[in-house]
Tab-separated table of C-alpha atoms in Angstrom:
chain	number	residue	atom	x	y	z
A	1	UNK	CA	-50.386	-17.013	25.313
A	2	UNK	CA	-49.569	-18.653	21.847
A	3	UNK	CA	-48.876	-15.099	20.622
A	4	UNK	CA	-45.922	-14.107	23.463
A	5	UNK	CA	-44.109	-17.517	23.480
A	6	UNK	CA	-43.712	-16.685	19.912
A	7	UNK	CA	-42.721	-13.261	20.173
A	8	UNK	CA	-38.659	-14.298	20.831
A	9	UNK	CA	-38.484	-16.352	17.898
A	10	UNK	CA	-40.334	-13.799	15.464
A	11	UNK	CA	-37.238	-11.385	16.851
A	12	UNK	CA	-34.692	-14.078	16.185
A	13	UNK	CA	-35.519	-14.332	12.782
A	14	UNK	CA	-36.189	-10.810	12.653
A	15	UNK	CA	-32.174	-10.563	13.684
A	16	UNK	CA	-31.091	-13.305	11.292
A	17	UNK	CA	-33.195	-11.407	8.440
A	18	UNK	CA	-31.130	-7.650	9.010
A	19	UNK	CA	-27.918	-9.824	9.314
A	20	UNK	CA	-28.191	-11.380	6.099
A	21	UNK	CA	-29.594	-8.373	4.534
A	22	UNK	CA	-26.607	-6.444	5.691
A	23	UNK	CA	-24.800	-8.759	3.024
A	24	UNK	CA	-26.821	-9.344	-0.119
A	25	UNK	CA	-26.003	-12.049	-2.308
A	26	UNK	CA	-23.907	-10.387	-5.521
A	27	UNK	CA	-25.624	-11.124	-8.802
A	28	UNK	CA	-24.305	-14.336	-10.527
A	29	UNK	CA	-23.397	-12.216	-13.303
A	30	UNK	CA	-20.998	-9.603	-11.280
A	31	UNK	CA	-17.523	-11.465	-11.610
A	32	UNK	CA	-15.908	-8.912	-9.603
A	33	UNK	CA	-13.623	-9.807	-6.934
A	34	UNK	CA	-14.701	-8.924	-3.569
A	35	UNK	CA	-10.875	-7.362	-1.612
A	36	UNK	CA	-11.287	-6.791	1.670
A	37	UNK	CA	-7.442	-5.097	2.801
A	38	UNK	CA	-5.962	-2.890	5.511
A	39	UNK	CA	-6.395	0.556	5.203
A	40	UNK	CA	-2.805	1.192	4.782
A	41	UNK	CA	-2.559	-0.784	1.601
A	42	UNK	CA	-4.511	1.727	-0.509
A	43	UNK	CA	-2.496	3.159	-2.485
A	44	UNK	CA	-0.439	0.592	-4.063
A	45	UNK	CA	-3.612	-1.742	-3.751
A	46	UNK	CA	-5.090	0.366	-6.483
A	47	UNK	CA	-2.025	0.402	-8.673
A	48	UNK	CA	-1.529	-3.166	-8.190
A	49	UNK	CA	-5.101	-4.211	-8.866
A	50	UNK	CA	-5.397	-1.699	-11.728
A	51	UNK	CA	-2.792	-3.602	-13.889
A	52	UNK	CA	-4.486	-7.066	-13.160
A	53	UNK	CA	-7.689	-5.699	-14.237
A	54	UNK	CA	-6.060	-4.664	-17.933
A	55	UNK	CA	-5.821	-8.445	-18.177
A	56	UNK	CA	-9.853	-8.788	-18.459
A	57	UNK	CA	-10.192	-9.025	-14.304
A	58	UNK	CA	-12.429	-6.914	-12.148
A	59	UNK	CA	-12.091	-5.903	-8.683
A	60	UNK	CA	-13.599	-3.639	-5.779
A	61	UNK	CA	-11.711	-3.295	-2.802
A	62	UNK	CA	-12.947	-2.151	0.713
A	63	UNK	CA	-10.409	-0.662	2.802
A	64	UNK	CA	-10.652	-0.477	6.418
A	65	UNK	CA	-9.192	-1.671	9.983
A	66	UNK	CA	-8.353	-5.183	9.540
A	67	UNK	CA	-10.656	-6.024	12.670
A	68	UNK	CA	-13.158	-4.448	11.444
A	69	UNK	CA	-12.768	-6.380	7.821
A	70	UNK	CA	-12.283	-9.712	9.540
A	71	UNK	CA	-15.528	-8.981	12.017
A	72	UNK	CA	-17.561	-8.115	8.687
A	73	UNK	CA	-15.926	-11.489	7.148
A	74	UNK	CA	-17.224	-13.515	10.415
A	75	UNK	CA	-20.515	-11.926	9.753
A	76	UNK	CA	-21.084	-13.076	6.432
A	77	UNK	CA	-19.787	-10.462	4.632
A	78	UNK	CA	-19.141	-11.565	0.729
A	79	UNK	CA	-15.535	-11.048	0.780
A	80	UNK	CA	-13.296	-13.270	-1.983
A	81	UNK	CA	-9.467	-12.122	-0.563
A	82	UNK	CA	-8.447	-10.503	2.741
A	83	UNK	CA	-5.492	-8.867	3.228
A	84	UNK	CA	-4.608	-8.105	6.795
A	85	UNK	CA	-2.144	-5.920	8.421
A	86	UNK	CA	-1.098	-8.201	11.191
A	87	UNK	CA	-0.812	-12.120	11.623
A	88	UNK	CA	-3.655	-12.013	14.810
A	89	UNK	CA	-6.965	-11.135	12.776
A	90	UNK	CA	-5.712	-13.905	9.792
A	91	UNK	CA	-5.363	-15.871	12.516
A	92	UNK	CA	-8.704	-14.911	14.064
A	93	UNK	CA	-10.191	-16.116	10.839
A	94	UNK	CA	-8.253	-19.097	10.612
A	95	UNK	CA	-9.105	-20.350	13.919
A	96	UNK	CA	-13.060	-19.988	12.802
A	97	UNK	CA	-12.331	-21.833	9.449
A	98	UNK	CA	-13.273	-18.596	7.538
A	99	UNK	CA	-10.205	-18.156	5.420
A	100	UNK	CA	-8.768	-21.510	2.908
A	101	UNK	CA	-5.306	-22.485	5.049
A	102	UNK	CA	-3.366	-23.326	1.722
A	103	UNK	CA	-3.770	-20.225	0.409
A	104	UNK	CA	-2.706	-18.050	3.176
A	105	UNK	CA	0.659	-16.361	2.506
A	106	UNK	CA	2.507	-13.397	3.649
A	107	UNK	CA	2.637	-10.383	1.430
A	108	UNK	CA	4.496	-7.544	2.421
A	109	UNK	CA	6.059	-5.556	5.507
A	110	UNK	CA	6.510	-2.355	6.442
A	111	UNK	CA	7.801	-0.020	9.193
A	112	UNK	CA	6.452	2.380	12.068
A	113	UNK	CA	7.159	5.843	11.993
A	114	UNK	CA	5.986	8.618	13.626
A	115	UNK	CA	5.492	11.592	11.789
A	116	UNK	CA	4.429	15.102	12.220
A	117	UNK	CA	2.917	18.119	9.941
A	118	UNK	CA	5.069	19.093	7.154
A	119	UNK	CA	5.871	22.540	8.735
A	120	UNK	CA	6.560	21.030	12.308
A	121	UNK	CA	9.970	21.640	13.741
A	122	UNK	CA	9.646	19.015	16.212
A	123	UNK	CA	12.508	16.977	16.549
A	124	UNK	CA	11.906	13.292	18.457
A	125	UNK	CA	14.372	10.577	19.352
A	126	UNK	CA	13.210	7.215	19.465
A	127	UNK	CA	15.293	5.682	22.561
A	128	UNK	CA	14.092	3.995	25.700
A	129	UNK	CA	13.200	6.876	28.286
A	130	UNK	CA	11.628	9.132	25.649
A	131	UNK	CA	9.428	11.485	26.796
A	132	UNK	CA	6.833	12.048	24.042
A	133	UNK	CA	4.572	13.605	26.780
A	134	UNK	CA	6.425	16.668	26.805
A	135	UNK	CA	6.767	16.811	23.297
A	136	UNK	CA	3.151	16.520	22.883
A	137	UNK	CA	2.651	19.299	25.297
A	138	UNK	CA	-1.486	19.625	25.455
A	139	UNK	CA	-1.410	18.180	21.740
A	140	UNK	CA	-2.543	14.436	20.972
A	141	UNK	CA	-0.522	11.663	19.262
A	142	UNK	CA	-2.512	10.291	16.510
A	143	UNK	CA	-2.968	6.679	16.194
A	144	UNK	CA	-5.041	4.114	14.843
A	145	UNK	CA	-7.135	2.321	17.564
A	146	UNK	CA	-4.683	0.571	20.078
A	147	UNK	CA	-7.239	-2.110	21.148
A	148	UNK	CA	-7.852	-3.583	17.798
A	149	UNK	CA	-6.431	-2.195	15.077
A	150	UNK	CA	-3.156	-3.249	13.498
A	151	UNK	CA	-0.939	-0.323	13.183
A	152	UNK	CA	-2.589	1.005	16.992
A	153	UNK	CA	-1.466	-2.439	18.681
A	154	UNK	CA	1.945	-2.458	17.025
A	155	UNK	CA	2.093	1.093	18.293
A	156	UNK	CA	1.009	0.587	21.860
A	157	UNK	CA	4.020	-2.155	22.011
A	158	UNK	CA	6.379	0.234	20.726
A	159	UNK	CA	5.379	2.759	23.193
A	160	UNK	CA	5.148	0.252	26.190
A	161	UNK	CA	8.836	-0.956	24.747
A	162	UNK	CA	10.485	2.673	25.295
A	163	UNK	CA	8.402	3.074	28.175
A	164	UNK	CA	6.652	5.781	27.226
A	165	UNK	CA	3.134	4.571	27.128
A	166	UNK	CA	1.769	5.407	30.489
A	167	UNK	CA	2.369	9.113	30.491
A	168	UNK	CA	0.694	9.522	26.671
A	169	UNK	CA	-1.966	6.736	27.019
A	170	UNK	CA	-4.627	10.250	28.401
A	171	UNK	CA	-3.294	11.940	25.086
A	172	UNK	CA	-3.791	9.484	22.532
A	173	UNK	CA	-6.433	10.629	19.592
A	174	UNK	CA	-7.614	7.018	18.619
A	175	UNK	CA	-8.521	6.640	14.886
A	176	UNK	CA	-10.827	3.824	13.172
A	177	UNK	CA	-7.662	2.897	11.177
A	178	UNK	CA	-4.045	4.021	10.316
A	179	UNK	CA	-5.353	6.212	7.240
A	180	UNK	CA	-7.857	8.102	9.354
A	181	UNK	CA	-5.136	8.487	12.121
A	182	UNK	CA	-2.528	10.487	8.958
A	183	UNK	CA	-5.453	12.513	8.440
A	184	UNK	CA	-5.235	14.018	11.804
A	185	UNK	CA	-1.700	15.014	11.367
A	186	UNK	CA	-1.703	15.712	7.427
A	187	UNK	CA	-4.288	18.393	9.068
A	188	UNK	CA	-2.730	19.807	11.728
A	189	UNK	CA	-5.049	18.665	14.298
A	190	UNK	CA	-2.369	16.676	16.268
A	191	UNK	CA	1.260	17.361	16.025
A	192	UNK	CA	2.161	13.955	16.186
A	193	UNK	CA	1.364	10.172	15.101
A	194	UNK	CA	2.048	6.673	14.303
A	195	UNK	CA	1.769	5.334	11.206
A	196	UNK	CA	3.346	3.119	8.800
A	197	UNK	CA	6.117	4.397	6.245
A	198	UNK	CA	4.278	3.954	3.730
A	199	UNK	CA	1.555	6.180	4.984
A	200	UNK	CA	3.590	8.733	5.291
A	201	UNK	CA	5.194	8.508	2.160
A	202	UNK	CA	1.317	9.051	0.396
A	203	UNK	CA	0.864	11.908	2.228
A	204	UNK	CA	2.778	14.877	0.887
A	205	UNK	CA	1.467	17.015	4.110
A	206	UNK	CA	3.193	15.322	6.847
A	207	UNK	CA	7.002	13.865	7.441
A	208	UNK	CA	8.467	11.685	8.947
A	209	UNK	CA	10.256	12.440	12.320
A	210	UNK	CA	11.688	9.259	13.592
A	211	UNK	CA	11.389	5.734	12.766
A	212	UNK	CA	10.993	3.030	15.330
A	213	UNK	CA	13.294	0.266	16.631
A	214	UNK	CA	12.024	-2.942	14.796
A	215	UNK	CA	12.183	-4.727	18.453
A	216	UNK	CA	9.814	-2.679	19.856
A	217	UNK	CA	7.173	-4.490	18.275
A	218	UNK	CA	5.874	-7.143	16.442
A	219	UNK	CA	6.891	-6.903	12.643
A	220	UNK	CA	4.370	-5.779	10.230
A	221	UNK	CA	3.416	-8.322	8.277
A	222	UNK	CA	0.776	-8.176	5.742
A	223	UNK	CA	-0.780	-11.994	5.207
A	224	UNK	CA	-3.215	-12.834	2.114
A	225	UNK	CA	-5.684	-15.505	1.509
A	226	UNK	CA	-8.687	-16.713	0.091
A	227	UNK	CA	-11.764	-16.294	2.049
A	228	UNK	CA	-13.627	-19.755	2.641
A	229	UNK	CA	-16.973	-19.070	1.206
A	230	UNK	CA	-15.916	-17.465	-1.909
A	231	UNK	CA	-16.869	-19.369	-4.923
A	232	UNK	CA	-15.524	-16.362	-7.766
A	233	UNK	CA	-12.268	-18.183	-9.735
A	234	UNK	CA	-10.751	-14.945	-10.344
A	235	UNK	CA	-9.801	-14.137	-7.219
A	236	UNK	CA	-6.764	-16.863	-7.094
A	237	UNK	CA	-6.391	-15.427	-10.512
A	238	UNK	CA	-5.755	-11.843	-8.044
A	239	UNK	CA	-3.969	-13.263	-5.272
A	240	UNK	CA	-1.198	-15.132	-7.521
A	241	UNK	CA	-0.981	-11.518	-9.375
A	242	UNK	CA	-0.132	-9.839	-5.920
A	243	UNK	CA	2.428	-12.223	-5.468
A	244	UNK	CA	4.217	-11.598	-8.682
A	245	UNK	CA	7.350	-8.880	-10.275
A	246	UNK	CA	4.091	-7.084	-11.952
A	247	UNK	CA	2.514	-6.820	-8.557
A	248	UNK	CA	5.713	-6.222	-6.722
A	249	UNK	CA	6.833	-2.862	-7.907
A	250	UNK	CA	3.759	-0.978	-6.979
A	251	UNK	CA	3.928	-1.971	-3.553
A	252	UNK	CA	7.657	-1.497	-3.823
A	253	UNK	CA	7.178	2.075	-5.121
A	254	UNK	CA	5.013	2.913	-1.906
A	255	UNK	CA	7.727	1.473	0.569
A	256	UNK	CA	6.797	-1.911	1.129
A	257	UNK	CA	9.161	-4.931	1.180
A	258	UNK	CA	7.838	-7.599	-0.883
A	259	UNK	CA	8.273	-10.961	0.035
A	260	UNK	CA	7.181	-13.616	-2.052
Protein backbone atom coordinates (compact mmCIF):
# COMPACT_ATOMS: atom_id res chain seq x y z
CA UNK A 1 0.00 0.00 0.00
CA UNK A 2 3.11 2.13 1.08
CA UNK A 3 4.41 1.55 -2.47
CA UNK A 4 1.11 3.16 -4.54
CA UNK A 5 0.49 6.16 -2.19
CA UNK A 6 3.95 6.93 -3.19
CA UNK A 7 3.73 6.35 -6.71
CA UNK A 8 2.20 10.24 -7.43
CA UNK A 9 4.89 11.86 -5.70
CA UNK A 10 7.82 9.69 -7.31
CA UNK A 11 6.00 11.15 -10.76
CA UNK A 12 5.96 14.65 -9.38
CA UNK A 13 9.43 14.75 -8.88
CA UNK A 14 9.93 12.74 -11.81
CA UNK A 15 8.13 15.98 -13.68
CA UNK A 16 10.06 18.57 -11.68
CA UNK A 17 13.41 16.53 -12.60
CA UNK A 18 12.69 16.70 -16.86
CA UNK A 19 11.60 20.38 -16.21
CA UNK A 20 14.69 21.45 -14.75
CA UNK A 21 16.70 19.31 -16.94
CA UNK A 22 15.10 20.92 -19.91
CA UNK A 23 17.19 24.04 -18.61
CA UNK A 24 20.62 23.15 -17.31
CA UNK A 25 22.41 25.45 -15.23
CA UNK A 26 25.24 27.31 -17.68
CA UNK A 27 28.74 26.78 -16.37
CA UNK A 28 29.94 29.64 -14.03
CA UNK A 29 32.62 30.16 -16.40
CA UNK A 30 30.34 30.79 -19.73
CA UNK A 31 29.83 34.71 -19.48
CA UNK A 32 27.72 34.67 -22.43
CA UNK A 33 24.59 36.50 -22.51
CA UNK A 34 21.58 34.47 -22.79
CA UNK A 35 19.00 36.81 -25.76
CA UNK A 36 15.92 35.51 -26.03
CA UNK A 37 14.16 37.99 -29.14
CA UNK A 38 11.36 37.82 -31.71
CA UNK A 39 11.99 36.09 -34.67
CA UNK A 40 11.72 39.11 -36.75
CA UNK A 41 14.64 40.81 -35.12
CA UNK A 42 17.27 38.49 -36.64
CA UNK A 43 18.89 40.11 -38.82
CA UNK A 44 19.84 43.32 -37.37
CA UNK A 45 20.02 41.40 -33.93
CA UNK A 46 23.13 39.80 -35.29
CA UNK A 47 24.65 42.97 -36.64
CA UNK A 48 23.84 44.77 -33.59
CA UNK A 49 25.14 42.17 -31.18
CA UNK A 50 28.17 41.49 -33.40
CA UNK A 51 29.63 45.04 -32.80
CA UNK A 52 29.02 44.80 -28.93
CA UNK A 53 30.81 41.62 -28.87
CA UNK A 54 34.17 43.43 -30.56
CA UNK A 55 34.10 45.24 -27.23
CA UNK A 56 35.16 41.86 -25.25
CA UNK A 57 31.15 40.78 -24.80
CA UNK A 58 29.64 37.48 -25.75
CA UNK A 59 26.26 36.63 -26.73
CA UNK A 60 23.88 33.75 -28.10
CA UNK A 61 20.61 34.65 -29.13
CA UNK A 62 17.51 32.34 -29.59
CA UNK A 63 15.06 33.54 -31.95
CA UNK A 64 11.59 32.48 -31.94
CA UNK A 65 7.73 33.51 -31.38
CA UNK A 66 7.75 35.79 -28.54
CA UNK A 67 5.10 33.43 -26.75
CA UNK A 68 6.91 30.82 -27.18
CA UNK A 69 10.24 32.73 -25.66
CA UNK A 70 8.23 34.16 -22.79
CA UNK A 71 6.52 30.45 -22.06
CA UNK A 72 10.24 29.00 -22.07
CA UNK A 73 11.18 32.16 -19.72
CA UNK A 74 8.11 31.15 -17.26
CA UNK A 75 9.53 27.71 -17.36
CA UNK A 76 12.81 28.38 -16.15
CA UNK A 77 14.49 28.84 -19.10
CA UNK A 78 18.10 30.70 -18.45
CA UNK A 79 17.35 33.67 -20.42
CA UNK A 80 19.45 37.16 -19.39
CA UNK A 81 17.37 39.78 -21.99
CA UNK A 82 14.05 39.32 -23.81
CA UNK A 83 13.09 41.17 -26.52
CA UNK A 84 9.48 40.89 -27.50
CA UNK A 85 7.54 41.84 -30.47
CA UNK A 86 4.47 43.11 -28.77
CA UNK A 87 3.72 44.88 -25.32
CA UNK A 88 1.18 41.64 -24.16
CA UNK A 89 3.90 38.77 -23.63
CA UNK A 90 6.37 41.65 -21.70
CA UNK A 91 3.51 42.19 -20.00
CA UNK A 92 2.73 38.50 -19.45
CA UNK A 93 6.10 38.36 -17.81
CA UNK A 94 5.73 41.35 -15.90
CA UNK A 95 2.58 40.41 -14.34
CA UNK A 96 4.50 36.99 -13.05
CA UNK A 97 7.50 39.10 -11.75
CA UNK A 98 9.78 37.34 -14.34
CA UNK A 99 11.26 40.33 -16.06
CA UNK A 100 13.19 43.51 -13.66
CA UNK A 101 10.34 46.53 -14.17
CA UNK A 102 13.14 49.30 -14.28
CA UNK A 103 14.72 47.95 -16.96
CA UNK A 104 11.95 47.42 -19.32
CA UNK A 105 12.04 49.85 -22.27
CA UNK A 106 10.75 50.04 -25.70
CA UNK A 107 13.10 49.39 -28.55
CA UNK A 108 11.95 49.66 -31.88
CA UNK A 109 8.76 49.58 -34.27
CA UNK A 110 7.97 48.47 -37.35
CA UNK A 111 5.19 48.08 -39.95
CA UNK A 112 2.81 45.29 -41.51
CA UNK A 113 2.98 44.51 -44.95
CA UNK A 114 1.81 41.99 -46.96
CA UNK A 115 3.91 40.72 -49.50
CA UNK A 116 3.95 38.25 -52.24
CA UNK A 117 6.68 36.15 -54.41
CA UNK A 118 9.04 38.25 -56.24
CA UNK A 119 7.57 37.22 -59.68
CA UNK A 120 3.84 37.69 -58.51
CA UNK A 121 1.79 40.16 -60.45
CA UNK A 122 -0.74 40.43 -57.88
CA UNK A 123 -1.78 43.73 -57.20
CA UNK A 124 -3.78 44.30 -53.56
CA UNK A 125 -5.34 47.41 -52.09
CA UNK A 126 -5.44 47.74 -48.55
CA UNK A 127 -8.99 49.56 -47.95
CA UNK A 128 -11.93 48.52 -45.85
CA UNK A 129 -14.08 46.00 -48.05
CA UNK A 130 -11.04 44.24 -49.50
CA UNK A 131 -11.55 41.08 -50.71
CA UNK A 132 -8.30 39.13 -50.20
CA UNK A 133 -10.41 35.91 -50.62
CA UNK A 134 -10.60 36.29 -54.17
CA UNK A 135 -7.23 37.28 -54.52
CA UNK A 136 -6.12 34.27 -52.77
CA UNK A 137 -8.18 32.18 -55.03
CA UNK A 138 -7.48 28.34 -53.61
CA UNK A 139 -3.97 29.79 -52.41
CA UNK A 140 -3.25 30.48 -48.55
CA UNK A 141 -2.17 33.77 -46.90
CA UNK A 142 0.82 33.15 -44.89
CA UNK A 143 0.98 34.29 -41.42
CA UNK A 144 2.54 33.79 -38.26
CA UNK A 145 0.18 32.09 -35.70
CA UNK A 146 -2.89 34.45 -35.07
CA UNK A 147 -3.61 33.06 -31.55
CA UNK A 148 -0.31 33.83 -30.03
CA UNK A 149 2.16 35.10 -31.94
CA UNK A 150 2.97 38.77 -32.37
CA UNK A 151 3.03 39.60 -35.96
CA UNK A 152 -0.27 36.79 -36.40
CA UNK A 153 -2.38 38.84 -33.70
CA UNK A 154 -1.45 42.22 -35.13
CA UNK A 155 -2.48 40.63 -38.40
CA UNK A 156 -5.78 39.12 -37.41
CA UNK A 157 -6.72 42.88 -36.16
CA UNK A 158 -5.78 44.27 -39.34
CA UNK A 159 -7.81 41.82 -41.17
CA UNK A 160 -10.87 42.01 -38.73
CA UNK A 161 -10.28 46.08 -39.19
CA UNK A 162 -10.90 45.95 -43.16
CA UNK A 163 -13.27 43.32 -42.60
CA UNK A 164 -11.80 40.86 -44.36
CA UNK A 165 -11.08 38.26 -41.80
CA UNK A 166 -14.03 35.99 -41.92
CA UNK A 167 -13.90 35.00 -45.54
CA UNK A 168 -9.80 34.16 -45.30
CA UNK A 169 -9.80 32.87 -41.65
CA UNK A 170 -10.37 28.77 -43.72
CA UNK A 171 -7.28 29.97 -45.88
CA UNK A 172 -4.86 31.07 -43.49
CA UNK A 173 -1.37 28.88 -43.50
CA UNK A 174 -0.43 29.52 -39.75
CA UNK A 175 3.37 29.66 -39.11
CA UNK A 176 5.32 29.13 -35.63
CA UNK A 177 6.57 32.74 -36.14
CA UNK A 178 6.75 35.67 -38.68
CA UNK A 179 10.17 34.27 -40.20
CA UNK A 180 8.74 30.82 -40.84
CA UNK A 181 5.52 32.49 -42.26
CA UNK A 182 8.22 34.66 -45.23
CA UNK A 183 9.45 31.34 -45.87
CA UNK A 184 6.23 30.21 -47.25
CA UNK A 185 6.01 33.03 -49.63
CA UNK A 186 9.91 33.57 -50.35
CA UNK A 187 9.01 29.83 -51.68
CA UNK A 188 6.19 30.07 -53.56
CA UNK A 189 4.07 27.94 -51.50
CA UNK A 190 1.47 30.72 -50.76
CA UNK A 191 1.02 33.71 -52.90
CA UNK A 192 0.45 35.87 -50.17
CA UNK A 193 1.41 36.94 -46.42
CA UNK A 194 1.81 39.15 -43.54
CA UNK A 195 4.80 40.11 -42.27
CA UNK A 196 6.68 42.92 -40.96
CA UNK A 197 8.71 45.40 -43.33
CA UNK A 198 11.51 44.48 -42.22
CA UNK A 199 10.98 40.89 -43.09
CA UNK A 200 10.45 41.58 -46.25
CA UNK A 201 13.17 43.76 -46.78
CA UNK A 202 15.71 40.47 -45.70
CA UNK A 203 14.21 38.51 -48.07
CA UNK A 204 15.34 39.28 -51.60
CA UNK A 205 12.60 36.55 -52.93
CA UNK A 206 9.46 38.20 -52.04
CA UNK A 207 8.01 42.05 -52.29
CA UNK A 208 6.10 43.93 -50.88
CA UNK A 209 2.49 44.49 -52.23
CA UNK A 210 0.74 46.79 -49.91
CA UNK A 211 1.37 48.15 -46.59
CA UNK A 212 -1.24 48.36 -43.91
CA UNK A 213 -3.17 51.26 -42.33
CA UNK A 214 -1.34 51.84 -38.92
CA UNK A 215 -5.07 51.93 -37.28
CA UNK A 216 -5.82 48.70 -38.13
CA UNK A 217 -3.87 47.43 -35.42
CA UNK A 218 -2.00 47.75 -32.51
CA UNK A 219 1.53 49.36 -33.24
CA UNK A 220 4.47 47.17 -33.26
CA UNK A 221 6.40 47.78 -30.60
CA UNK A 222 9.41 45.92 -29.69
CA UNK A 223 9.99 46.22 -25.58
CA UNK A 224 13.44 45.05 -23.88
CA UNK A 225 14.35 44.09 -20.44
CA UNK A 226 16.26 42.22 -18.12
CA UNK A 227 14.99 38.90 -17.18
CA UNK A 228 14.55 38.54 -13.25
CA UNK A 229 16.68 35.60 -12.52
CA UNK A 230 19.62 36.53 -14.48
CA UNK A 231 22.62 37.11 -12.42
CA UNK A 232 25.34 37.67 -15.77
CA UNK A 233 26.48 41.72 -15.51
CA UNK A 234 26.99 41.87 -19.10
CA UNK A 235 23.80 41.72 -20.16
CA UNK A 236 22.88 45.51 -18.94
CA UNK A 237 26.24 45.97 -20.47
CA UNK A 238 23.95 44.55 -23.94
CA UNK A 239 20.78 46.13 -23.33
CA UNK A 240 22.29 49.83 -22.83
CA UNK A 241 24.31 48.93 -26.25
CA UNK A 242 20.88 48.26 -28.05
CA UNK A 243 19.76 51.42 -26.94
CA UNK A 244 22.58 53.43 -28.32
CA UNK A 245 23.69 55.43 -32.13
CA UNK A 246 26.11 52.16 -32.44
CA UNK A 247 23.13 49.93 -31.96
CA UNK A 248 20.73 52.14 -33.79
CA UNK A 249 21.89 52.01 -37.33
CA UNK A 250 21.74 48.31 -37.75
CA UNK A 251 18.29 48.14 -36.84
CA UNK A 252 17.83 51.31 -38.83
CA UNK A 253 19.44 49.70 -41.91
CA UNK A 254 16.79 46.75 -41.70
CA UNK A 255 13.73 49.23 -41.46
CA UNK A 256 13.14 49.67 -37.99
CA UNK A 257 12.40 52.99 -36.22
CA UNK A 258 14.50 53.35 -33.29
CA UNK A 259 13.29 54.92 -30.39
CA UNK A 260 15.37 55.48 -27.57
Amino acid sequence: MLGRRMMPVRLALLGLTLLVSAFPARAAEDARVLVFAAASLKNALDAAVDDWSATGGRASISYAGSSTLAKQIERGAPADLFISANQSWMDYLQERGLIVPETRSDLLRNRLVMIAPKDSDVAVTLARGVDIAAVLGSGKLAMANTDSVPAGIYGKAALTWLGAWDKVARSIAQAQDVRAALVLVSRGEAPLGIVYATDAAADPNVKVVATFPEESHEPVVYPAALVRDSDNPAASSLLDFLKSPEAARHFEEQGFAFLP
